[in-house]
Amino acid sequence: MTNLYIDFDGVIVDSIAVSYKIAEEQNVVENLKEYQEFYKKLDWVEVLERSKPINNSWDCLEKIIDSHKFNVAILTHVNSIEEIEEKVKMIRKHFRDITIISVPKTISKADMIKAEGSILVDDYVGNLDEWKAAGGYGIKFDLDMDGKGYPVIDRLDVLIDMID
Ligand SMILES: [Mg+2]
């Protein structure tokens, strides 16, 4: 079975858009340092309460698991312990036993996981570039179907027919 790693923010739920909205509401200035501080202190209870699944992601994930084609894990960058706690709580409402891997934001996903021969579905090209450089296979998740050089999907269940 192929190892399939699925990003969380911007792939399973629209939490990135929600976090931008909260930054706007809090008048966070657009510089890197303030953003980093903002994300360390961000209230993930609020973020996930306001986030919605993207294109039936929970049902799609279930179909992917039921296809028995993949070893599935959720691979997510995190900025705080609270972020891990809240993400795990939310995912466990849907799946009792899916593997959840949290990666500190400062570390590449490809440094945390053996990328070689494994698939990463992610909405951020930087992650896909690092994954590819490490010998992995990247798939871009993009609602505008802009793959930026990668195979692209806008809903997760199409992976089942896409990969042999
Ligand atoms: Mg993402």
mmCIF file of C-alpha atoms and ligand atoms in Angstrom:
data_model
loop_
_atom_site.group_PDB
_atom_site.id
_atom_site.type_symbol
_atom_site.label_atom_id
_atom_site.label_comp_id
_atom_site.label_asym_id
_atom_site.label_seq_id
_atom_site.Cartn_x
_atom_site.Cartn_y
_atom_site.Cartn_z
ATOM 1 C CA MET A 1 0.000 0.000 0.000
ATOM 2 C CA THR A 2 1.118 3.495 -0.814
ATOM 3 C CA ASN A 3 1.744 5.904 2.028
ATOM 4 C CA LEU A 4 -0.580 8.871 1.616
ATOM 5 C CA TYR A 5 -0.049 11.985 3.713
ATOM 6 C CA ILE A 6 -2.821 14.567 3.688
ATOM 7 C CA ASP A 7 -2.382 18.150 4.842
ATOM 8 C CA PHE A 8 -5.027 19.557 7.207
ATOM 9 C CA ASP A 9 -5.241 23.364 6.877
ATOM 10 C CA GLY A 10 -6.589 24.366 3.472
ATOM 11 C CA VAL A 11 -7.172 20.758 2.412
ATOM 12 C CA ILE A 12 -9.478 19.149 4.998
ATOM 13 C CA VAL A 13 -10.858 22.356 6.555
ATOM 14 C CA ASP A 14 -10.722 26.010 5.488
ATOM 15 C CA SER A 15 -8.854 27.045 8.648
ATOM 16 C CA ILE A 16 -6.274 29.155 6.773
ATOM 17 C CA ALA A 17 -8.970 31.459 5.435
ATOM 18 C CA VAL A 18 -10.462 31.659 8.944
ATOM 19 C CA SER A 19 -7.081 32.528 10.490
ATOM 20 C CA TYR A 20 -6.596 35.326 7.930
ATOM 21 C CA LYS A 21 -10.017 36.635 8.832
ATOM 22 C CA ILE A 22 -9.149 36.649 12.550
ATOM 23 C CA ALA A 23 -5.822 38.409 11.781
ATOM 24 C CA GLU A 24 -7.792 41.042 9.910
ATOM 25 C CA GLU A 25 -10.250 41.435 12.789
ATOM 26 C CA GLN A 26 -7.325 41.871 15.195
ATOM 27 C CA ASN A 27 -5.596 44.342 12.867
ATOM 28 C CA VAL A 28 -2.429 42.270 12.640
ATOM 29 C CA VAL A 29 0.059 44.157 10.505
ATOM 30 C CA GLU A 30 1.394 42.254 7.523
ATOM 31 C CA ASN A 31 4.942 41.543 8.526
ATOM 32 C CA LEU A 32 6.474 38.151 9.145
ATOM 33 C CA LYS A 33 7.347 38.660 12.805
ATOM 34 C CA GLU A 34 3.879 39.829 13.786
ATOM 35 C CA TYR A 35 2.330 36.975 11.842
ATOM 36 C CA GLN A 36 4.540 34.433 13.587
ATOM 37 C CA GLU A 37 3.530 35.856 16.977
ATOM 38 C CA PHE A 38 -0.100 35.918 15.904
ATOM 39 C CA TYR A 39 -0.021 32.242 14.932
ATOM 40 C CA LYS A 40 1.683 31.209 18.183
ATOM 41 C CA LYS A 41 -1.096 32.871 20.170
ATOM 42 C CA LEU A 42 -3.986 32.109 17.855
ATOM 43 C CA ASP A 43 -7.072 30.667 19.572
ATOM 44 C CA TRP A 44 -7.517 27.318 17.824
ATOM 45 C CA VAL A 45 -10.807 26.622 19.562
ATOM 46 C CA GLU A 46 -12.179 29.659 17.734
ATOM 47 C CA VAL A 47 -10.414 28.845 14.441
ATOM 48 C CA LEU A 48 -11.787 25.324 14.245
ATOM 49 C CA GLU A 49 -15.250 26.362 15.432
ATOM 50 C CA ARG A 50 -15.398 28.789 12.526
ATOM 51 C CA SER A 51 -13.797 26.432 9.973
ATOM 52 C CA LYS A 52 -15.754 24.350 7.500
ATOM 53 C CA PRO A 53 -14.819 21.120 5.756
ATOM 54 C CA ILE A 54 -13.677 21.601 2.161
ATOM 55 C CA ASN A 55 -15.684 19.762 -0.514
ATOM 56 C CA ASN A 56 -16.967 17.015 1.757
ATOM 57 C CA SER A 57 -13.481 16.244 3.030
ATOM 58 C CA TRP A 58 -14.560 14.020 5.929
ATOM 59 C CA ASP A 59 -16.660 11.778 3.681
ATOM 60 C CA CYS A 60 -13.882 11.770 1.090
ATOM 61 C CA LEU A 61 -11.358 10.682 3.718
ATOM 62 C CA GLU A 62 -13.630 7.863 4.749
ATOM 63 C CA LYS A 63 -13.894 6.688 1.141
ATOM 64 C CA ILE A 64 -10.108 6.828 0.802
ATOM 65 C CA ILE A 65 -9.657 4.704 3.926
ATOM 66 C CA ASP A 66 -12.345 2.252 2.778
ATOM 67 C CA SER A 67 -10.622 1.836 -0.613
ATOM 68 C CA HIS A 68 -7.760 0.058 1.216
ATOM 69 C CA LYS A 69 -5.348 1.479 -1.349
ATOM 70 C CA PHE A 70 -3.373 3.659 1.030
ATOM 71 C CA ASN A 71 -1.797 3.939 4.430
ATOM 72 C CA VAL A 72 -3.401 7.261 5.271
ATOM 73 C CA ALA A 73 -2.095 9.836 7.729
ATOM 74 C CA ILE A 74 -2.865 13.491 8.329
ATOM 75 C CA LEU A 75 0.346 15.538 8.233
ATOM 76 C CA THR A 76 -0.050 19.048 9.586
ATOM 77 C CA HIS A 77 2.206 21.977 10.403
ATOM 78 C CA VAL A 78 1.577 23.469 13.859
ATOM 79 C CA ASN A 79 2.610 26.607 15.737
ATOM 80 C CA SER A 80 1.499 25.723 19.272
ATOM 81 C CA ILE A 81 0.580 22.848 21.570
ATOM 82 C CA GLU A 82 -3.010 24.108 21.718
ATOM 83 C CA GLU A 83 -3.164 23.879 17.932
ATOM 84 C CA ILE A 84 -2.200 20.182 18.116
ATOM 85 C CA GLU A 85 -4.753 19.531 20.858
ATOM 86 C CA GLU A 86 -7.622 21.176 19.004
ATOM 87 C CA LYS A 87 -6.798 19.581 15.660
ATOM 88 C CA VAL A 88 -6.618 16.115 17.230
ATOM 89 C CA LYS A 89 -9.950 16.707 19.006
ATOM 90 C CA MET A 90 -11.619 17.695 15.758
ATOM 91 C CA ILE A 91 -10.163 14.834 13.722
ATOM 92 C CA ARG A 92 -11.093 12.305 16.436
ATOM 93 C CA LYS A 93 -14.740 13.388 16.150
ATOM 94 C CA HIS A 94 -14.620 11.857 12.674
ATOM 95 C CA PHE A 95 -11.997 9.107 12.891
ATOM 96 C CA ARG A 96 -11.041 7.073 15.907
ATOM 97 C CA ASP A 97 -7.787 5.707 14.601
ATOM 98 C CA ILE A 98 -6.377 7.710 11.691
ATOM 99 C CA THR A 99 -2.716 8.619 12.240
ATOM 100 C CA ILE A 100 -2.153 12.321 12.939
ATOM 101 C CA ILE A 101 1.365 13.736 12.638
ATOM 102 C CA SER A 102 2.082 17.270 13.845
ATOM 103 C CA VAL A 103 5.161 18.988 12.480
ATOM 104 C CA PRO A 104 6.539 22.168 14.070
ATOM 105 C CA LYS A 105 6.151 24.992 11.578
ATOM 106 C CA THR A 106 9.926 25.541 11.532
ATOM 107 C CA ILE A 107 10.618 21.989 10.296
ATOM 108 C CA SER A 108 9.993 20.710 6.761
ATOM 109 C CA LYS A 109 7.379 17.981 6.411
ATOM 110 C CA ALA A 110 9.980 16.136 4.343
ATOM 111 C CA ASP A 111 12.404 16.245 7.296
ATOM 112 C CA MET A 112 9.822 14.744 9.646
ATOM 113 C CA ILE A 113 8.623 11.933 7.377
ATOM 114 C CA LYS A 114 10.390 9.695 4.883
ATOM 115 C CA ALA A 115 9.038 11.223 1.703
ATOM 116 C CA GLU A 116 10.589 8.750 -0.737
ATOM 117 C CA GLY A 117 7.889 6.824 -2.571
ATOM 118 C CA SER A 118 5.110 8.492 -0.572
ATOM 119 C CA ILE A 119 2.367 10.874 -1.652
ATOM 120 C CA LEU A 120 1.760 14.278 -0.068
ATOM 121 C CA VAL A 121 -1.448 16.185 -0.786
ATOM 122 C CA ASP A 122 -0.928 19.819 0.190
ATOM 123 C CA ASP A 123 -2.224 23.255 -0.774
ATOM 124 C CA TYR A 124 1.173 24.906 -0.245
ATOM 125 C CA VAL A 125 3.693 24.581 -3.090
ATOM 126 C CA GLY A 126 6.665 25.082 -0.743
ATOM 127 C CA ASN A 127 5.782 21.850 1.056
ATOM 128 C CA LEU A 128 5.383 20.000 -2.244
ATOM 129 C CA ASP A 129 8.759 21.256 -3.526
ATOM 130 C CA GLU A 130 10.528 19.975 -0.403
ATOM 131 C CA TRP A 131 8.640 16.685 -0.615
ATOM 132 C CA LYS A 132 9.591 16.219 -4.268
ATOM 133 C CA ALA A 133 13.237 17.108 -3.589
ATOM 134 C CA ALA A 134 13.268 14.322 -0.982
ATOM 135 C CA GLY A 135 11.998 11.764 -3.516
ATOM 136 C CA GLY A 136 8.283 11.991 -2.733
ATOM 137 C CA TYR A 137 5.299 12.451 -5.006
ATOM 138 C CA GLY A 138 3.399 15.708 -4.564
ATOM 139 C CA ILE A 139 -0.230 16.484 -5.404
ATOM 140 C CA LYS A 140 -1.495 20.043 -5.150
ATOM 141 C CA PHE A 141 -4.857 20.658 -3.521
ATOM 142 C CA ASP A 142 -6.308 23.774 -5.091
ATOM 143 C CA LEU A 143 -9.912 24.928 -5.414
ATOM 144 C CA ASP A 144 -9.012 26.849 -8.598
ATOM 145 C CA MET A 145 -7.300 23.718 -9.988
ATOM 146 C CA ASP A 146 -4.020 25.604 -10.366
ATOM 147 C CA GLY A 147 -1.419 22.870 -9.913
ATOM 148 C CA LYS A 148 1.680 25.079 -10.250
ATOM 149 C CA GLY A 149 3.415 22.193 -12.014
ATOM 150 C CA TYR A 150 1.943 19.433 -9.857
ATOM 151 C CA PRO A 151 -1.001 17.131 -10.496
ATOM 152 C CA VAL A 152 -3.939 18.971 -8.971
ATOM 153 C CA ILE A 153 -7.190 18.025 -7.227
ATOM 154 C CA ASP A 154 -9.978 20.041 -5.602
ATOM 155 C CA ARG A 155 -11.575 17.205 -3.648
ATOM 156 C CA LEU A 156 -9.907 14.316 -1.876
ATOM 157 C CA ASP A 157 -11.864 11.293 -3.098
ATOM 158 C CA VAL A 158 -10.561 11.619 -6.671
ATOM 159 C CA LEU A 159 -7.266 10.260 -5.316
ATOM 160 C CA ILE A 160 -8.794 6.787 -5.273
ATOM 161 C CA ASP A 161 -9.013 6.581 -9.070
ATOM 162 C CA MET A 162 -5.953 8.743 -9.674
ATOM 163 C CA ILE A 163 -3.437 6.422 -8.012
ATOM 164 C CA ASP A 164 -2.963 2.739 -8.904
HETATM 165 MG MG MG B 1 -2.169 23.603 4.110
#
